[in-house]
Coordinates of C-alpha atoms and ligand atoms in Angstrom, one line a residue:
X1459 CA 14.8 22.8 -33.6
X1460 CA 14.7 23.2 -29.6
X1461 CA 13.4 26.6 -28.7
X1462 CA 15.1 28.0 -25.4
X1463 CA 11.4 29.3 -24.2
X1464 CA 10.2 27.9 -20.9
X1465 CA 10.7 23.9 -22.3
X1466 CA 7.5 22.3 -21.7
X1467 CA 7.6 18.4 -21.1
X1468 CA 4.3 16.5 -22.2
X1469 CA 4.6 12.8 -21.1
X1470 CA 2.5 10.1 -22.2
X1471 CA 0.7 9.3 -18.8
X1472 CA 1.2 9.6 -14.9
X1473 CA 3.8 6.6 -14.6
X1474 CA 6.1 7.4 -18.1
X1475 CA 9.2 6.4 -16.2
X1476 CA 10.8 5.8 -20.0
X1477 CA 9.2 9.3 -20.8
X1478 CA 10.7 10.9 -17.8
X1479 CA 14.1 9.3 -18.0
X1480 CA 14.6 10.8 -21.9
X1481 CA 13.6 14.2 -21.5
X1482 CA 15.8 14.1 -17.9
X1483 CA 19.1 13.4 -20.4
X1484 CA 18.6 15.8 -22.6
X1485 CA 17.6 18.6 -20.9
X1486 CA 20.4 17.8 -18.3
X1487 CA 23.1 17.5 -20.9
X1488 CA 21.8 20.6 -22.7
X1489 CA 22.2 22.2 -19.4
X1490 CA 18.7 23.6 -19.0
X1491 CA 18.3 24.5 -15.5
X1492 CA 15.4 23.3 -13.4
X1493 CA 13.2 26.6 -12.7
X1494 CA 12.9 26.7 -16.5
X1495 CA 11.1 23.1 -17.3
X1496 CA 7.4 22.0 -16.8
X1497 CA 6.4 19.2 -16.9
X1498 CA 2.9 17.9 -17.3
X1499 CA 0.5 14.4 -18.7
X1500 CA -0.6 14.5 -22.1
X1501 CA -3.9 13.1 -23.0
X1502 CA -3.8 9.4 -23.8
X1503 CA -2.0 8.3 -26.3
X1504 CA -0.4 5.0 -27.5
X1505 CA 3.0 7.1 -28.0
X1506 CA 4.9 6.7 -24.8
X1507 CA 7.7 9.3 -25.6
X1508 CA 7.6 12.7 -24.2
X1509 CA 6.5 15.5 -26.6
X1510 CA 9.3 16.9 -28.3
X1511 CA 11.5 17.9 -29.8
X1512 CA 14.7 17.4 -27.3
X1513 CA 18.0 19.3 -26.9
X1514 CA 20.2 17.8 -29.3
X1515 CA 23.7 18.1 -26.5
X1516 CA 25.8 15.6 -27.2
X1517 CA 27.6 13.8 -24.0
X1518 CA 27.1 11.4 -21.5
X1519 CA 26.8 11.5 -17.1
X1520 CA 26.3 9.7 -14.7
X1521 CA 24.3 9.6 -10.8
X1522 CA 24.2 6.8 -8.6
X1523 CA 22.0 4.0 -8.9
X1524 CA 20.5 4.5 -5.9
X1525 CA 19.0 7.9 -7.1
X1526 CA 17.7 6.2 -10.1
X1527 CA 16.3 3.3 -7.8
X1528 CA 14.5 6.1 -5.7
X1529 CA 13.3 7.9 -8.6
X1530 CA 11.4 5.2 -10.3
X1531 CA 9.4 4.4 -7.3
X1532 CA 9.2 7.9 -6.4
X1533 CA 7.3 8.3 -10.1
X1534 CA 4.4 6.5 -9.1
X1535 CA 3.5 8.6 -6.4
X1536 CA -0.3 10.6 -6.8
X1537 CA 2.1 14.0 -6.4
X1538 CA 1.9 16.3 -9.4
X1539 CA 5.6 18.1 -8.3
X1540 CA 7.5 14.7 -8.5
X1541 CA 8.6 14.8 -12.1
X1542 CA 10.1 18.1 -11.3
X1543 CA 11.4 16.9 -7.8
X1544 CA 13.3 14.1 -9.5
X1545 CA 14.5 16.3 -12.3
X1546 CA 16.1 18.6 -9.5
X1547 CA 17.8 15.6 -7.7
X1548 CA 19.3 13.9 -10.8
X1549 CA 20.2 18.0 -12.0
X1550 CA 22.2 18.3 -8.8
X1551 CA 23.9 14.9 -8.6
X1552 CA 25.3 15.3 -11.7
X1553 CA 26.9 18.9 -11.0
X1554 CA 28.6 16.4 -8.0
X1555 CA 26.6 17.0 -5.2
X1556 CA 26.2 14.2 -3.0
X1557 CA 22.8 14.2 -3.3
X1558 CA 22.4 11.3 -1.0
X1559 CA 24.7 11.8 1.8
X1560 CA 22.7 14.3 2.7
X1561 CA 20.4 13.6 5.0
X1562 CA 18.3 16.4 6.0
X1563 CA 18.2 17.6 2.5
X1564 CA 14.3 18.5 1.7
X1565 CA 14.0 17.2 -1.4
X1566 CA 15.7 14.1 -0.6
X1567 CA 13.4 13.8 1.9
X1568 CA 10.4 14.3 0.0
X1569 CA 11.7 12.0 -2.8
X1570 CA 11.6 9.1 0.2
X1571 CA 8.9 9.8 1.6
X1572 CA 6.9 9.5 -2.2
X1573 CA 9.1 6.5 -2.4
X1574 CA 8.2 4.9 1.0
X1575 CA 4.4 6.0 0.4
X1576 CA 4.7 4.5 -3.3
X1577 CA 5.8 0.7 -1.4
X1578 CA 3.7 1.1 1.3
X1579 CA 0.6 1.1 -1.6
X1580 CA 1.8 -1.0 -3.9
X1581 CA 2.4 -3.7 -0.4
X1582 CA -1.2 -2.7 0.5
X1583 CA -2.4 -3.3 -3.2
X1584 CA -0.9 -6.9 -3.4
X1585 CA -2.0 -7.6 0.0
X1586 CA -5.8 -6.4 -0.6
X1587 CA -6.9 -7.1 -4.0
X1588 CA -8.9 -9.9 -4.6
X1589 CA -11.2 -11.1 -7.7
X1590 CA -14.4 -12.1 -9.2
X1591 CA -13.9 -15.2 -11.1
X1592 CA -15.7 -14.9 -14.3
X1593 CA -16.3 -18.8 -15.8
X1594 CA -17.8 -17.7 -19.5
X1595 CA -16.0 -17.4 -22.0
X1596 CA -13.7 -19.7 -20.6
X1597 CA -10.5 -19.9 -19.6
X1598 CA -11.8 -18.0 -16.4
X1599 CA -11.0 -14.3 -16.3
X1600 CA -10.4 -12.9 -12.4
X1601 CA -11.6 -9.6 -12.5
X1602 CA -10.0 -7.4 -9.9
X1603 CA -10.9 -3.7 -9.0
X1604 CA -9.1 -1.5 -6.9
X1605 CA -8.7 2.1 -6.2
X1606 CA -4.9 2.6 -5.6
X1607 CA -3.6 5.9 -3.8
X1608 CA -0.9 6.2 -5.5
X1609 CA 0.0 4.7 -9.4
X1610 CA 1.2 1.4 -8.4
X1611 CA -1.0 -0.7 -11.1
X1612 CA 1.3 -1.0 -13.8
X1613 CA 4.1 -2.3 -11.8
X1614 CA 1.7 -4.1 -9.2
X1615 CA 0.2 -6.2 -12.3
X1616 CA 4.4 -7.2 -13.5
X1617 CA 4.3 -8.9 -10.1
X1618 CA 1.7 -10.3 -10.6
X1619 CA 1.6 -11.5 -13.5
X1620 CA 4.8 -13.6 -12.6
X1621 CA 2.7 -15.2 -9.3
X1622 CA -0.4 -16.0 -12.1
X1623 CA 2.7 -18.0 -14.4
X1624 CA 4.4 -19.2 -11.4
X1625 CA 1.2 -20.6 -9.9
X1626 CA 0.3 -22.3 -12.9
X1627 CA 3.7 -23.8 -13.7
X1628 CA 3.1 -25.3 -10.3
X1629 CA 0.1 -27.1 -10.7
X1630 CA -0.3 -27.4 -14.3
X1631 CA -4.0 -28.2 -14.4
X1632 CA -4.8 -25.4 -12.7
X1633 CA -6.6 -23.5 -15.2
X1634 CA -5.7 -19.6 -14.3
X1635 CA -5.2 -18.0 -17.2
X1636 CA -5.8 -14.7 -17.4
X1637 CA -6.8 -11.5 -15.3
X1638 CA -7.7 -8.1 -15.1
X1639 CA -7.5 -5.7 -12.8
X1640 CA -8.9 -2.1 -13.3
X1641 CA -8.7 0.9 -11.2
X1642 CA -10.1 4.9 -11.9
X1643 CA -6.8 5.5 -13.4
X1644 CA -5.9 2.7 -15.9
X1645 CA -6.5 -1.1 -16.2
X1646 CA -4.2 -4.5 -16.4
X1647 CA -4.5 -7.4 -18.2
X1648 CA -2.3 -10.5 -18.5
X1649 CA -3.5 -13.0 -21.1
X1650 CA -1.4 -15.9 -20.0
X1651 CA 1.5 -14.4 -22.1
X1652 CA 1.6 -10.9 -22.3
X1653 CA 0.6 -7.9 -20.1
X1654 CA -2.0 -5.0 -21.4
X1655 CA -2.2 -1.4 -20.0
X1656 CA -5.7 0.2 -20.8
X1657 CA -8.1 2.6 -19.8
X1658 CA -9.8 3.0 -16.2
X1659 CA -13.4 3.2 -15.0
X1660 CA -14.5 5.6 -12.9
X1661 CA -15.1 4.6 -9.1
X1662 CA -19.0 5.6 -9.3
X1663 CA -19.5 3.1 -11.7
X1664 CA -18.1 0.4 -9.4
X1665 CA -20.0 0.4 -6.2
X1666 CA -20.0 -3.4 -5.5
X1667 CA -19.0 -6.5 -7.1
X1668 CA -22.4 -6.6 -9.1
X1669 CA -21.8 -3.4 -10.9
X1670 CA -18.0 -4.7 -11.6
X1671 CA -18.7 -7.5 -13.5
X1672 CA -21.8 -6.0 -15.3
X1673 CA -19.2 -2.9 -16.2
X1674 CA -17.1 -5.6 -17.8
X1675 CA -19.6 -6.8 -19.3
X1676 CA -20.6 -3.8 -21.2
X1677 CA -17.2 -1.9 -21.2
X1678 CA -14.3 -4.9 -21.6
X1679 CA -14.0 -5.2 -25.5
X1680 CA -13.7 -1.4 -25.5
X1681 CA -10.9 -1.4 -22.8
X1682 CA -9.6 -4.2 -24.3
X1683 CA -9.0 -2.8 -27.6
X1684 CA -7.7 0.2 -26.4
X1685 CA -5.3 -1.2 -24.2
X1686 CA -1.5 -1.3 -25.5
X1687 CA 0.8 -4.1 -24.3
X1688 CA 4.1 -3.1 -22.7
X1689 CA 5.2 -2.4 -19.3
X1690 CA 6.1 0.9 -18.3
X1691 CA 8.8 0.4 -15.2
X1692 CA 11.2 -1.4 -15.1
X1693 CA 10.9 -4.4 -12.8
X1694 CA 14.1 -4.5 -10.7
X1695 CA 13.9 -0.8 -9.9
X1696 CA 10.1 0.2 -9.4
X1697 CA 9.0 -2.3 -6.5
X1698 CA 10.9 -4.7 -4.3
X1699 CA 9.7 -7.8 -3.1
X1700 CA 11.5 -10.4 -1.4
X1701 CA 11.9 -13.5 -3.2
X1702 CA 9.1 -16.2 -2.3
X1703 CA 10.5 -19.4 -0.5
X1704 CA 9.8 -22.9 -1.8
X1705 CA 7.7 -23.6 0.8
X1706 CA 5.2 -20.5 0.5
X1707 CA 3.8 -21.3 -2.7
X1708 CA 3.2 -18.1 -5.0
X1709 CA -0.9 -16.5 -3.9
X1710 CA -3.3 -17.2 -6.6
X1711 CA -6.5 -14.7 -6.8
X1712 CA -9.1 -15.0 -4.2
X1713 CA -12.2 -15.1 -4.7
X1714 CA -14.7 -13.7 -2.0
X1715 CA -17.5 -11.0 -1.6
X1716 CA -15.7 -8.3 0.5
X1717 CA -19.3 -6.4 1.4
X1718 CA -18.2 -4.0 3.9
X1719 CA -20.7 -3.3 6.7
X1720 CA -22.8 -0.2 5.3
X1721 CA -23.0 1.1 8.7
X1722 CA -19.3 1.2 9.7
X1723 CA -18.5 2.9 6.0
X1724 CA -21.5 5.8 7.6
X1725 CA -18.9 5.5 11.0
X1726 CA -15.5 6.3 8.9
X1727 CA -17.1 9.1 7.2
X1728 CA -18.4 10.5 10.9
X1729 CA -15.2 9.8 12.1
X1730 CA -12.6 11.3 9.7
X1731 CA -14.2 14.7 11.1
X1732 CA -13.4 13.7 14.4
X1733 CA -12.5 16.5 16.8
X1734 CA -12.8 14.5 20.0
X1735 CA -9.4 14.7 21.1
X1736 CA -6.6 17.5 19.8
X1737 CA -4.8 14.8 17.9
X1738 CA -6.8 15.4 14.8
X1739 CA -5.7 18.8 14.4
X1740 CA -2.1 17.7 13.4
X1741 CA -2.9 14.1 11.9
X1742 CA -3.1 14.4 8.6
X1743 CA -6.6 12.1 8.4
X1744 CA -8.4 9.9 10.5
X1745 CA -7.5 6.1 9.5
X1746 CA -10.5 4.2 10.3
X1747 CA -10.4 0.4 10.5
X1748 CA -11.0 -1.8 7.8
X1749 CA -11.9 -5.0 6.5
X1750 CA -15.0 -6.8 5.3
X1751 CA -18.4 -7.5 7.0
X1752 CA -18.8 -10.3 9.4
X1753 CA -15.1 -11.0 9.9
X1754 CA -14.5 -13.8 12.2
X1755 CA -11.4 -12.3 13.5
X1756 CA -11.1 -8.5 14.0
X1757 CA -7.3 -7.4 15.3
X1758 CA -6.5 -4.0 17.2
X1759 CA -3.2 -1.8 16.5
X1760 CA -2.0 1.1 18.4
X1761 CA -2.2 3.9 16.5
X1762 CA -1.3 4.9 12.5
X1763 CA 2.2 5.6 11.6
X1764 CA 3.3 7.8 9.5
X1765 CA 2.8 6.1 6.6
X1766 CA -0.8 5.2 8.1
X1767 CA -1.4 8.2 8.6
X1768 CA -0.3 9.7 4.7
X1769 CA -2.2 6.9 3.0
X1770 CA -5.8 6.6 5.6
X1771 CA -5.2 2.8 5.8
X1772 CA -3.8 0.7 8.9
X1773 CA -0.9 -1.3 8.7
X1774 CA 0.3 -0.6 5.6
X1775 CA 3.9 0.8 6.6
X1776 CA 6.7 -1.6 7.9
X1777 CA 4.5 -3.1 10.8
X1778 CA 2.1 -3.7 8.9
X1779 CA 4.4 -5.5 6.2
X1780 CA 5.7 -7.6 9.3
X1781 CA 2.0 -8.3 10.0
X1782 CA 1.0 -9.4 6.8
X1783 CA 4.3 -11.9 6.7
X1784 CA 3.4 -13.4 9.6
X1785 CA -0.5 -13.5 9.0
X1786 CA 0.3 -15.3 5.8
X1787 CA 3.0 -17.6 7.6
X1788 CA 0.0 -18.1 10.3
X1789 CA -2.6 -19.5 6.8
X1790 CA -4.4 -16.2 7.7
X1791 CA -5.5 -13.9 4.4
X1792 CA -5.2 -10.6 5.6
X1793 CA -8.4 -9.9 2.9
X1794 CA -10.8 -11.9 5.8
X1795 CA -9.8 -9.8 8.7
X1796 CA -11.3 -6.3 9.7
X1797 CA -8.3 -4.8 11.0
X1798 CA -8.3 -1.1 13.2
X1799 CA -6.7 0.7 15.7
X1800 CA -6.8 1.8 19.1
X1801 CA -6.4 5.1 18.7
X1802 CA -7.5 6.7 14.9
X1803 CA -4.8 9.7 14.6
X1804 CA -1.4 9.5 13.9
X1805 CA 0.6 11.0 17.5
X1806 CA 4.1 12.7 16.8
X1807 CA 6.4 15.1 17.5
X1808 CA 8.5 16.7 14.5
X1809 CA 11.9 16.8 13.9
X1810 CA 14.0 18.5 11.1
X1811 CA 11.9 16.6 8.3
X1812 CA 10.8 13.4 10.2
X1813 CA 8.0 12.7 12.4
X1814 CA 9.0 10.6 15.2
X1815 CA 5.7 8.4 16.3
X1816 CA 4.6 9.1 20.6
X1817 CA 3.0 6.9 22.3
X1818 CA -1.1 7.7 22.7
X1819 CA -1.9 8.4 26.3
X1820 CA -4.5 6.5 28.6
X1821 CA -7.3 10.1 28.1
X1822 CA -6.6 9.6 24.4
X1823 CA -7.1 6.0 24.1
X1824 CA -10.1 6.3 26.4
X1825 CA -11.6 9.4 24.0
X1826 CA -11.2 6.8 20.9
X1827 CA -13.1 3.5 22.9
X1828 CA -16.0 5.4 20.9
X1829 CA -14.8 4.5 17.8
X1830 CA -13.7 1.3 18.7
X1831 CA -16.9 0.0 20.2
X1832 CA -18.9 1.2 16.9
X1833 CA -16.5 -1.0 14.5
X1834 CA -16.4 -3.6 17.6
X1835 CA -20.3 -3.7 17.8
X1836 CA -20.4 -3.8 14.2
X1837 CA -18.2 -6.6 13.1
X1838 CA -19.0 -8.7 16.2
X1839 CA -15.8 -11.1 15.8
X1840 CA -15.8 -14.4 17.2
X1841 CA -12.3 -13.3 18.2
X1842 CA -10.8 -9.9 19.0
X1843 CA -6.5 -10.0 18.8
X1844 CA -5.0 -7.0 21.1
X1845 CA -1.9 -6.5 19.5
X1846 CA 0.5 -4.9 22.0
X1847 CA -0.1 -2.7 25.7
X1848 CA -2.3 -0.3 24.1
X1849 CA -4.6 -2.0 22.0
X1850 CA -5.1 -4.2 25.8
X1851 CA -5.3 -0.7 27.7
X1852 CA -8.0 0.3 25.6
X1853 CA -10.4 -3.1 25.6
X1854 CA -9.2 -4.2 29.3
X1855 CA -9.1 -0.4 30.3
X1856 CA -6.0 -1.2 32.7
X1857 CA -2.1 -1.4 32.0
X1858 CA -1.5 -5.1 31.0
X1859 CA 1.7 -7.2 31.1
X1860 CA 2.0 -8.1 27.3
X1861 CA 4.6 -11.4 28.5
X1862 CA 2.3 -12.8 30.9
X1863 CA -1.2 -12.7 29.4
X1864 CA -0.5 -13.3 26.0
X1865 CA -1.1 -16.1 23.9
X1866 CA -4.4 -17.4 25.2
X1867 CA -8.2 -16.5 24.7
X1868 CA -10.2 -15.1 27.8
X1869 CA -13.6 -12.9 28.5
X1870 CA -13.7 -9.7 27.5
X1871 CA -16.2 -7.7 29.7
X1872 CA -18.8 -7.6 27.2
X1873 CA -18.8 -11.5 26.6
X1874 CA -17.0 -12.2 23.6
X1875 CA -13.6 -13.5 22.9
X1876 CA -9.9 -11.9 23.3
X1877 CA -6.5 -12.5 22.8
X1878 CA -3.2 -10.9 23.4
X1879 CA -0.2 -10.9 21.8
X1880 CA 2.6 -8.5 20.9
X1881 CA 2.8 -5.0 18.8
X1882 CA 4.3 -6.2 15.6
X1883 CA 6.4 -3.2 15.5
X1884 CA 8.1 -4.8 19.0
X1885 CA 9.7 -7.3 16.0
X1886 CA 11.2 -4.2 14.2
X1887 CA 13.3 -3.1 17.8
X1888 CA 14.2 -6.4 19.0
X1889 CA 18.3 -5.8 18.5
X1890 CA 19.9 -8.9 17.6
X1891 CA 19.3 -11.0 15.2
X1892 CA 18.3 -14.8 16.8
X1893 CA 16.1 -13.0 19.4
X1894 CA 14.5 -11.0 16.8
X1895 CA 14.0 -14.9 15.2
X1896 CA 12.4 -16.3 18.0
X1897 CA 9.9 -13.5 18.6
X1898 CA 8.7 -13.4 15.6
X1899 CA 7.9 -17.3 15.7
X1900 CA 6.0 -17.2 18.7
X1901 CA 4.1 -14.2 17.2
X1902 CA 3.5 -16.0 14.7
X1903 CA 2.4 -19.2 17.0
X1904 CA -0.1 -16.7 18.5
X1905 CA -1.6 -16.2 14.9
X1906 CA -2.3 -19.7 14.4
X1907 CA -4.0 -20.4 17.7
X1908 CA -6.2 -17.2 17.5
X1909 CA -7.8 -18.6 14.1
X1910 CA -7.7 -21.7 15.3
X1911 CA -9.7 -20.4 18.6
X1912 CA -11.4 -18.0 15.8
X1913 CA -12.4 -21.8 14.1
X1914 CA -13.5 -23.3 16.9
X1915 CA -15.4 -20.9 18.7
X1916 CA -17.9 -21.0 15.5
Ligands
URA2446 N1 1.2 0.5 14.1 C1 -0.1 0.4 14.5 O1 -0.4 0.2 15.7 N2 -1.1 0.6 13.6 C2 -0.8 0.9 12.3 O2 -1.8 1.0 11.6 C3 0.5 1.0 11.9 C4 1.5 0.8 12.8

C-alpha cells in the first residue's frame, strides 16, 4: 500500500525519463503536492522503473506537449534539482496554469536554460567525438570516449546510431559495423542492430588514446555483459536535429589522434583563475580555447555566451551551431581546428532572468592578448581566421572594417598568416530572410578559401 510519509522516488539512473514520467502520473493524480516528494538515483540496476509502490488514483490529465518536449531534454541536464523542477511544472500545468505563457516564471526559466544547456552538449558531443578504430576481432569496432557535461550519451548514441546504419546503407561495402562510445557516467554500444547502455570508466583511467584502447581491452567483456539494450528517451522529444540533406552525406567516425598541446592544457588551468580583468568575477568560468595540437587552422571568436560560459567550451551555443554548419558545408571537421576566443569571460548585464551578452571593450580585449598569444604561440597555425571586429581588434590591435578586409589572407605583425571574415552570430541578426541566405554563403566561401590558403601555405 502507498504510505502518505514524505514519498521517496528512487529511479533507475540519471536519465530515467520512463522512470520519471510514471512516478510524475501517479503522484500527480494522487494529488501529492510537490514539497512532499524526493526524488533521488538508485544504484544500478537493470530495472528501469522507479521504486515503488505508486499511488493507486485512478484518472487521467493532460499538459501541453511542449512542456513534455522541454522536460525530456531538460532530464538530461548534470542538475540534481531537475526531477523535482519538472515535477513542479507538470504539477502546476495540470491545476491550469499556463505554465508556458509565462515568461519570467523562474522555474520555467530554469527548465530552459537545463534544456538549452542539455542541446548545446549533446550539439558539442556530436560535433567533437571522434574514434579509435580497433581492426581485431573484426568487423572494426570505433571506440569513442568522451566526458559529456551533461547526460546526453544515451540519446547522443540513438543519433548516432542511425548515421552508422544510414552510412552503411549508403555505401554498402563499407564495413562499419559497430561502435562504442564510453564516458565516466555510462557507455554505448550499437552492434549493427541494436543499441546497449552499460557502465562507464572513470576519466583517470582514460588519459590518452593509449590507455583507451588498452582499458577496452581489459574492461570491454565486462561492460559488455553488463550492459542492457534499450533506449531510455524517446527520440523525437529528447534531441532535435535537422534532417540531413541528400547532398551532405550522413558523418561516419573519424579517426585521428587529438593530442592536445600539454603546455596549453598547463595554460587553461592558469587561466581559469584568471583575475586580470574584473570580468572573471561575474563569469561563471574562464572558457579557454580548444582543439588539438598542431592544428593547421586556429579561428578566433569574441567572447563566450551564455551558454559558453555555463558549459567552459567555445562555440557551443547557437553561433557556434551556425559555425559548425557552415564549417562542415566549407569540408572543414570542426575536430582539426583549435578554436578560442578573444576575450575568455562571458560579459553581460542581467535582466529579470536573462543575461543579455555586452560587447568586451578595447582595455579588456587588450588584458586577454595574454592569453591569446600563449594558445597562438602554442598552436602556431598556418592560418589564423578573425571572426568578426573583435577577434581583428585584438590581433590587428586597431578597429577594422569587417566588409572591406575580409575574405583574403595578409601578414599578421608577427609573420604568420590571417584572415578575416564575419562573427557568425552577425548570421543570427541579419533580418530577412534572402539576405540572411546570401551572408551566410559568402561566409561560408570565406571557409573554403581559408583551408584552401590553410592547404596551400603547407
Ligand atoms: N560567440 C563567440 O564569439 N564565442 C563563443 O564561444 C560563442 C559565441
Amino acid at each position: 500500500m502507498f504510505s502518505h510519509a514524505m514519498p521517496r522516488i528512487v529511479l533507475a539512473r540519471e536519465t530515467d525519463w520512463d522512470g520519471w514520467r510514471a512516478a510524475t502520473r501517479a503522484h500527480v493524480l494522487a494529488g501529492t503536492p510537490p514539497e512532499t516528494l524526493t526524488w533521488s538515483i538508485g544504484a544500478t540496476t537493470a530495472d528501469p522503473r522507479p521504486e515503488g509502490p505508486f499511488p493507486q488514483a485512478g484518472g487521467s490529465f493532460g499538459v501541453p506537449r511542449a512542456l513534455v518536449a522541454l522536460a525530456a531534454q531538460a532530464i538530461q541536464a548534470r542538475a540534481p534539482d531537475r526531477f523535482d523542477l519538472l515535477y513542479r511544472l507538470v504539477w502546476r500545468a495540470q491545476a491550469g496554469e499556463p505554465v508556458l505563457e509565462q515568461r519570467d516564471d523562474p522555474e520555467l526559466s530554469r527548465a530552459r536554460r537545463l534544456a538549452l544547456a542539455v542541446r548545446a552538449e549533446a550539439h558539442r558531443m556530436r560535433t567533437h567525438l571522434r574514434f579509435l578504430a580497433l581492426l581485431h576481432p573484426t568487423p572494426t569496432l570505433y571506440l569513442g570516449w568522451y566526458v559529456p557535461a551533461h547526460f546526453v550519451l544515451e540519446a547522443n548514441a540513438q543519433l548516432l546510431a542511425r548515421r552508422f546504419a544510414a552510412q552503411r546503407l549508403a555505401a554498402p561495402s563499407l564495413a562499419v559495423a559497430r561502435f562504442a562510445i564510453l564516458t565516466p557516467d555510462a557507455s554505448a554500444h550499437w552492434d549493427g542492430t541494436n543499441l546497449h547502455f552499460g557502465p562507464g570508466l572513470a576519466a583517470t583511467l582514460v588519459p590518452n588514446d593509449v590507455a583507451l584502447a588498452a582499458q577496452w581491452r581489459d574492461y570491454g567483456p565486462d561492460i559488455l555483459a553488463a550492459a542492457r539494450i534499450g533506449t531510455a528517451i524517446p527520440q523525437a522529444e529528447a534531441l532535435d536535429e535537422d534532417p540531413r540533406p541528400p547532398d551532405r552525406p550522413p558523418i561516419g567516425p573519424v579517426v585521428l589522434p587529438f593530442q592536445r598541446d600539454s603546455a596549453l592544457i598547463a595554460a587553461a588551468e592558469d587561466a581559469s583563475a584568471c583575475r586580470r580583468c574584473p570580468l572573471g568575477d561575474k563569469a561563471t568560468q574562464t572558457v579557454f580555447g580548444e582543439g588539438p595540437a598542431g592544428a593547421a587552422l586556429l579561428f578566433i571568436g569574441e567572447q563566450p555566451g551564455d551558454q559558453e560560459d555555463i558549459i567552459g567550451r567555445p562555440f557551443v551555443g547557437p553561433a557556434g551551431q551556425i559555425l559548425d554548419r557552415a564549417l562542415e558545408e566549407a569540408g572543414i571537421d570542426r575536430r582539426t581546428i583549435y578554436i578560442t576566443n578573444a576575450v575568455k569571460h562571458f560579459k553581460f548585464t542581467p535582466r529579470g532572468t536573462r543575461r543579455i551578452h555586452q560587447t568586451p571593450e578595447a582595455p579588456e580585449i587588450q588584458i586577454c592578448r595574454f592569453w591569446l598569444d600563449v594558445e597562438r604561440v602554442q598552436q602556431r597555425p598556418r592560418l589564423t581566421v578573425l571572426m568578426g571586429a573583435t577577434a581583428a581588434r585584438a590581433i590587428l590591435g586597431r578597429p577594422v572594417t569587417i566588409g572591406r578586409e575580409r575574405g583574403r589572407a595578409f601578414r599578421l605583425p608577427d609573420g604568420t598568416q590571417g584572415f578575416i571574415t564575419v562573427h557568425p552570430s552577425f548570421l543570427l541578426r541579419v533580418p530577412d530572410e534572402d539576405s540572411r541566405a546570401r551572408e551566410y554563403a559568402a561566409f561560408v566561401a570565406d571557409l573554403r578559401e581559408a583551408s584552401r590558403i590553410a592547404t596551400e601555405v603547407a
